[in-house]
Amino acid sequence: MTYIRPKFRHPELQKNKLGYTVDHYEGALSTLCAGCGHDSISAGIIQAAYEMNIEPHKLAKLSGIGCSSKTPAYFLSNSHGFNSVHGRMPSVATGANLANRDLIYFGVSGDGDTASIGMGQFVHVIRRGLNMTYIVMNNGCYGLTKGQDSATADQGSKNKSGNVNLFESIDLASLAIELGATFVAQSFSGDKAQLVPLIKAAMNHPGFAFINVISPCVTFNNNLGSTKSYDYVREHVEATATVDFVPQMKEISVEYGKGTHKQVVMHDGSVIQLHKLAEEWDPLDRQSAMNAVLNSKAKNEILTGLLYVNPDAHDLHHMINTSDVPLNTLGKDVLCPGSEMLVDINAGLR
Amino acid sequence: MAKNDKINDFVVRFANVNGTGSASANFLFTKAIFRMGIPVTPKNIFPSNIQGLPTWYEVRVSEKGYLGRREGVDLMVAVNPQSMLKDVKDVREGGYFLYDSSKRLHDEFMREDINYIGIPLMQMCNEAYTDARQRQLFKNVVYVGALAALLDIEFNVLEDLLSEQFKGKEKLIPSNVKALKLGIDYIHANYKYPLEFRVERRDLIKDKILMEGNAACGLGAVYAGATVAAWYPITPSTSVVEAFMDYSDEFRVDKITGKRNVAIVQAEDELAAIGMVIGANWNGARSFTATSGPGVSLMNEFLGLAYFAEIPTVLVDVQRTGPSTGMPTRTQQSDIMEAAYASHGDTKHVLLFPSTPQECFDSMLDAFDLSEGLQTPVIVMTDLDLGMNDHVSPPITFDDKREYKRGKVLDAVALEKIEKFGRYLDIDKDGITYRTLPGTHPTKGSFFTRGTSRDEYATYTEDSAAYQRNMDRLIRKWDTAKTMVPAPQVYQKKNESNNGILFFGTSQYAAEEAMDVLKSEKIIVDAIRLKSFPFTKEVVAFINSHDKVFVIEQNRDAQMRSLLMIEMDADPKKLISVLNYDGMPITADNILNQVKINLSTKETVNKVAEKKPVVAKVPTKKAVKKAVVKPARPAGGKVVKKAIKKAAPKKAAKKVLAKKKVAPKKVIKKAVAKKKVAKKIASKKIVKKVAPKKAAKKVIAKKKVVKKVVAKKGNKKKATKKRK
Ligand SMILES: Cc1ncc(C[n+]2csc(CCOP(=O)(O)OP(=O)(O)O)c2C)c(N)n1
Ligand code: SF4
Ligand SMILES: [Mg+2]
């Protein structure tokens, strides 16, 4: 079956700087379960791309396999998409990025796709500092194969069949910080106000930007006893700060009330405005970010918001000194040494 | 035998310890002969080890230009005590054994039927050099000097090579030359020289080069415009990417900005490597990876994705001896099935089979053109022998007029003209559809690439008809591929015989030598060398127009034969396997033995084919036993100057059979003599020792097996698939 979104749109939808209304950023109609957290994240991505004035065709969306990995079909239909194989989105994104450094790379994965089968590629794409946004839609289970525990399921969490997870969970956010990701955030699919600015800031980040989004699976892991259910998450969520992302072209006009606030100025002059809620936490300090995550975990809290950012991140292209011109635009004239050079090469082999 | 038969026709084997610097000295020896205009072929026989284990380097010199391996060592340079017992045994009767006589040679290394040349290498180097590392290194150069005297290698050629090698480090030249001279002088003072076999300057090399296949693949990738390479280290493919790196340092660094027009990533494993390659190709960069069998196994899932989602992908498979880790530093052609049908579901992949460094280079250009032209993976199938050994090859050439064929890619202008873009619409009816690259057009041409079933507009569908239409189109594309891949080399304009031989890749060298011998014996066979898969019409015509086709390949399971049966419905009865799977490059003798047995017998084709493994194996152990002759000690560890009466290798071989593959006529006849074979097989012990289980079983139950095997091979594709 194919699903095509009905074309009717309200005539007075606001246009962004490029003259696109928000529907220009939508995708095909979702086939996920009604109420699935993943759909809310898709909506957040659409909103963020719209607000960021992104040319959809200048963005490539990539994913692995799973309910979460299906979502790129449901946003940005004017972008090229690549639904690869289970757990291997990072490598495909790496190759794509190396071929053309000028596009925005947006990766979507699930907790099974990332924390189990794809763990190897996940940690290595972080090490390489690939310039991409990597979102894990984390529901603590394998939605698409009907609800088995994933490696991010908390120890003691109960799934729909009543089974209690015996194993320690993998905390993707602290792992990402540990491995040197230069932008790490955590959020909740039900908190669009927080999620949208985080996605915007992530897309603007010049290195590897990771967002772990708790995204309840209404069908298999939304029961009592699950630590990834809507109810549980709402009760246990704690934010580091309220976040606002201010692109460089816009004047900073956001007013904050009382309380501490912090501005993180990004490489291009954009600003992340943080209205701090957590104490003893400095988003520019890796150690402090790590502590904040661990402390809240000890208190059974889910710490959300921006956790860590290094505004001066360098990406893979910088590290391996590739040409500023996208490699996929170079032609034979630049790439092929020509027959003349073979004279010397052959001579050296005689 | 005429006196000159021994000029430019011999085999020297060097037995060294891995990691002692012997490689450059041994290469100096090879290169000197090459420079004297004489065809030469070196083979590295090395362990999976960095330091300490035995390693051999075998050099065949052949006036006739036979560049395959040959059994029978005429001269052994034995400087590794660890392997000496084996090395002594491997010398042919009447051959020479050169050793370090600084210490007395133990009795157990003595044979009456070979000649000993003792040179006190260690002693000489200890006297001549003070530095410990130098003492070690120069031993190698001293024996090269000795060989120069024994074999008549021109001194100034060696000198020239040394000065080229040490360009920029001229200080090192005199000490090297000194070492050479030490060796030469010692021979002049103590031995009769030159030997009856030796070199003599010729002009047979012309403009040819001496190059490793892997280096040629790496260079080919540069010329083909590859900009992204991802890889995971594995012998014997590593040097493909290393060569690509080296040539990229030379040709891909922008002179003004200093930035690189290439991205090379060492991936975390082969899955990631092929994933990166697919991602880069999807995004319009030419990208490749190189690996060997174990890597291809890991890449299977991704290769299926690239096939089904139709993404260009170039992969070099430098095959080694499997299964599993097998013999990782030995050669084989045993990934054919694996590569041809990699991944689950109905998949097939385009394969190329180069057999010279020049063809490795060309294959990379072709691979990218084909892969982008067909939007599918192309696997360049080389092997360890081609990849890691130097080969005399025609020079590398590139036609500057040759443009990159980027296939059917729509740009923004083309998209503007289209009403509705359909990624998988077969507009040209050749099965190849139009693709677009990310970032091309703001509102047209975007689509969702996926490994799931989709319709012509790339929309997900589980509609059976749409799925089947797509699968059928992929077969249409496969048929188109048959018209695009390189045609085989057919050796005759018109058929001259009812019998033919078919081979590919590195078997070419031995096969062409075998053809020469057959011709000289007035046995006519036609020949064809495959260069690609799918099989083109020339291959079909060749198989159909011969009664018997010997399929020569370097694996146990006759994989190419299976492929011919599966893809062409070729009659199994007429495809006769000529196999070699001991990890060493196939030899002409081996081919000749197997072909002649078949042609000389009146039994049915299959019966004979089944017997062959036993024939090849039985003489082995026997020969080794016979070869252990009572030792004779040379006086004071020095010269055993033995009058060498024309040591006719053929005759000698009949008696000694230094190694398993030297199975000349007489022995084969013996082995074929049914009763004897039957007797051996009756004794279980011997069966176990002598023949691999399979072969033994086959022979024991002769009649049954013949039928079964035919049936089994017919199911090969299914069987192969199941295994995964
Ligand atoms: C190699 C391979 N193994 C197994 C599967 C089956 N499979 C599909 S999705 C999935 C798990 C998905 O879990 P997750 O990534 O958390 O996504 P979710 O559905 O929960 O969003 C599995 C095991 C597969 N597609 N490929
Ligand atoms: S199974 Fe769970 S994860 Fe999958 S779509 Fe349904 S609610 Fe979402
Ligand atoms: Mg999940």
Coordinates of N, CA and C in Angstrom, one line a residue, chain A residues 38 62-70 82-92 108-122 134 136-137 139 141-151, chain B residues 268-269 271-272 274-275 278 298 300-305 343-344 449-452:
Chain A
H38 N 7.7 8.3 17.7 CA 8.5 8.6 16.5 C 7.9 9.7 15.6
L62 N 19.2 9.9 6.1 CA 19.6 8.5 6.1 C 19.1 7.7 7.3
S63 N 18.9 6.4 7.2 CA 18.5 5.6 8.3 C 18.9 4.2 8.2
G64 N 18.7 3.4 9.2 CA 18.9 2.0 9.2 C 17.6 1.2 9.0
I65 N 17.3 0.3 9.9 CA 16.1 -0.4 9.7 C 15.4 -0.5 11.1
G66 N 14.1 -0.3 11.1 CA 13.3 -0.3 12.3 C 12.1 0.7 12.0
C67 N 11.2 0.7 13.0 CA 10.1 1.7 12.9 C 10.7 3.1 12.8
S68 N 11.6 3.4 13.7 CA 12.3 4.7 13.7 C 12.9 5.0 12.3
S69 N 13.6 4.0 11.8 CA 14.3 4.2 10.5 C 13.4 4.4 9.3
K70 N 12.1 4.1 9.5 CA 11.1 4.3 8.4 C 10.8 5.8 8.3
F82 N 17.8 7.7 2.2 CA 18.4 6.4 2.1 C 18.1 5.5 3.3
N83 N 17.3 4.6 3.1 CA 16.9 3.6 4.1 C 17.9 2.4 3.9
S84 N 18.9 2.3 4.7 CA 20.0 1.4 4.4 C 19.7 0.0 5.0
V85 N 20.7 -0.6 5.6 CA 20.5 -1.9 6.3 C 20.6 -1.7 7.8
H86 N 20.2 -2.7 8.5 CA 20.0 -2.6 10.0 C 21.4 -2.3 10.7
G87 N 21.4 -1.2 11.3 CA 22.6 -0.8 12.1 C 23.7 -0.2 11.3
R88 N 23.6 0.0 10.0 CA 24.7 0.5 9.2 C 24.5 1.9 8.6
M89 N 23.6 2.6 9.1 CA 23.4 4.0 8.6 C 24.7 4.8 8.7
P90 N 25.4 4.7 9.8 CA 26.6 5.6 10.0 C 27.6 5.4 8.8
S91 N 27.8 4.2 8.4 CA 28.8 4.0 7.3 C 28.3 4.7 6.0
V92 N 27.1 4.5 5.7 CA 26.5 5.0 4.5 C 26.6 6.6 4.5
V108 N 18.7 9.1 11.1 CA 17.8 8.7 12.1 C 18.0 7.2 12.3
S109 N 17.9 6.8 13.6 CA 18.1 5.4 14.0 C 17.3 5.1 15.2
G110 N 17.2 3.8 15.5 CA 16.5 3.4 16.7 C 17.5 2.9 17.7
D111 N 17.0 2.5 18.9 CA 17.9 2.1 19.9 C 18.4 0.7 19.6
G112 N 17.6 -0.1 18.9 CA 18.1 -1.4 18.5 C 19.2 -1.2 17.4
D113 N 18.8 -0.4 16.4 CA 19.6 -0.1 15.3 C 21.0 0.5 15.7
T114 N 21.0 1.3 16.8 CA 22.2 1.9 17.2 C 22.9 1.1 18.3
A115 N 22.2 0.8 19.4 CA 22.9 0.3 20.6 C 23.2 -1.2 20.5
S116 N 22.6 -2.0 19.5 CA 22.9 -3.4 19.4 C 23.7 -3.6 18.1
I117 N 22.9 -3.9 17.1 CA 23.6 -4.3 15.8 C 24.5 -3.2 15.3
G118 N 24.1 -2.0 15.5 CA 24.9 -0.9 14.9 C 25.9 -0.2 15.9
M119 N 26.1 -0.9 17.1 CA 27.0 -0.2 18.0 C 28.4 0.1 17.5
G120 N 28.9 -0.8 16.7 CA 30.3 -0.6 16.2 C 30.3 0.6 15.3
Q121 N 29.4 0.7 14.4 CA 29.4 1.9 13.5 C 29.1 3.2 14.2
F122 N 28.2 3.1 15.2 CA 27.9 4.3 16.0 C 29.1 4.8 16.7
Y134 N 22.6 13.1 14.3 CA 22.3 11.7 14.5 C 21.2 11.6 15.6
V136 N 18.6 9.3 17.7 CA 18.1 8.0 18.0 C 16.7 8.1 18.6
M137 N 15.8 7.5 18.0 CA 14.4 7.5 18.5 C 14.3 6.3 19.5
N139 N 13.1 3.9 22.2 CA 11.9 3.4 22.9 C 12.2 2.2 23.8
C141 N 13.0 -0.7 23.1 CA 12.6 -2.0 22.5 C 12.7 -2.0 21.0
Y142 N 12.6 -3.2 20.5 CA 12.5 -3.4 19.0 C 11.1 -3.3 18.6
G143 N 10.7 -2.1 18.2 CA 9.3 -2.0 17.8 C 8.9 -2.8 16.6
L144 N 9.7 -2.8 15.5 CA 9.4 -3.4 14.3 C 9.3 -4.9 14.4
T145 N 10.1 -5.5 15.3 CA 10.0 -7.0 15.4 C 9.2 -7.4 16.6
K146 N 8.4 -6.4 17.1 CA 7.3 -6.7 18.0 C 7.7 -6.7 19.5
G147 N 8.6 -5.8 19.8 CA 8.7 -5.4 21.3 C 9.7 -6.1 22.1
Q148 N 10.7 -6.8 21.5 CA 11.7 -7.4 22.4 C 12.5 -6.3 23.0
D149 N 13.1 -6.6 24.2 CA 13.9 -5.6 24.9 C 15.1 -5.2 24.0
S150 N 15.5 -3.9 24.1 CA 16.7 -3.5 23.4 C 17.7 -3.2 24.5
A151 N 18.9 -2.9 24.0 CA 20.0 -2.7 25.0 C 19.9 -1.4 25.7
Chain B
E268 N 36.1 0.6 10.4 CA 36.2 -0.3 11.6 C 36.0 -1.8 11.2
D269 N 35.5 -2.1 10.1 CA 35.4 -3.4 9.6 C 34.9 -3.4 8.1
L271 N 32.1 -4.4 6.9 CA 30.8 -3.9 6.7 C 30.7 -2.4 6.5
A272 N 31.5 -1.7 7.4 CA 31.5 -0.3 7.3 C 32.2 0.2 6.0
I274 N 32.3 -1.2 3.1 CA 31.4 -1.3 1.9 C 30.3 -0.3 2.0
G275 N 29.8 -0.1 3.3 CA 28.7 0.9 3.5 C 29.2 2.3 3.1
I278 N 29.2 2.5 -0.7 CA 27.8 2.6 -1.2 C 27.3 4.0 -1.0
L298 N 31.6 -10.8 4.9 CA 31.0 -9.8 5.8 C 30.2 -8.7 4.9
N300 N 28.4 -9.2 2.4 CA 27.2 -9.8 1.7 C 25.9 -9.0 1.8
E301 N 25.5 -8.6 3.0 CA 24.3 -7.9 3.1 C 24.2 -6.6 2.3
F302 N 25.3 -5.9 2.4 CA 25.4 -4.6 1.7 C 25.5 -4.8 0.2
L303 N 26.1 -5.9 -0.2 CA 26.2 -6.1 -1.7 C 24.8 -6.4 -2.2
G304 N 24.0 -7.0 -1.4 CA 22.6 -7.3 -1.8 C 21.8 -5.9 -1.9
L305 N 22.1 -5.1 -0.9 CA 21.4 -3.7 -1.0 C 21.8 -3.0 -2.2
S343 N 25.1 -12.3 -1.2 CA 23.9 -11.9 -0.5 C 22.7 -12.8 -0.7
H344 N 21.7 -12.6 0.2 CA 20.5 -13.4 0.2 C 19.5 -13.0 -0.9
T449 N 15.8 5.9 -1.5 CA 16.6 4.7 -1.8 C 16.4 3.7 -0.7
R450 N 16.0 2.5 -1.1 CA 15.7 1.5 -0.1 C 16.0 0.1 -0.6
G451 N 16.2 -0.8 0.4 CA 16.4 -2.2 0.0 C 15.1 -3.0 0.1
T452 N 14.0 -2.2 0.3 CA 12.6 -2.9 0.3 C 12.1 -2.7 -1.1

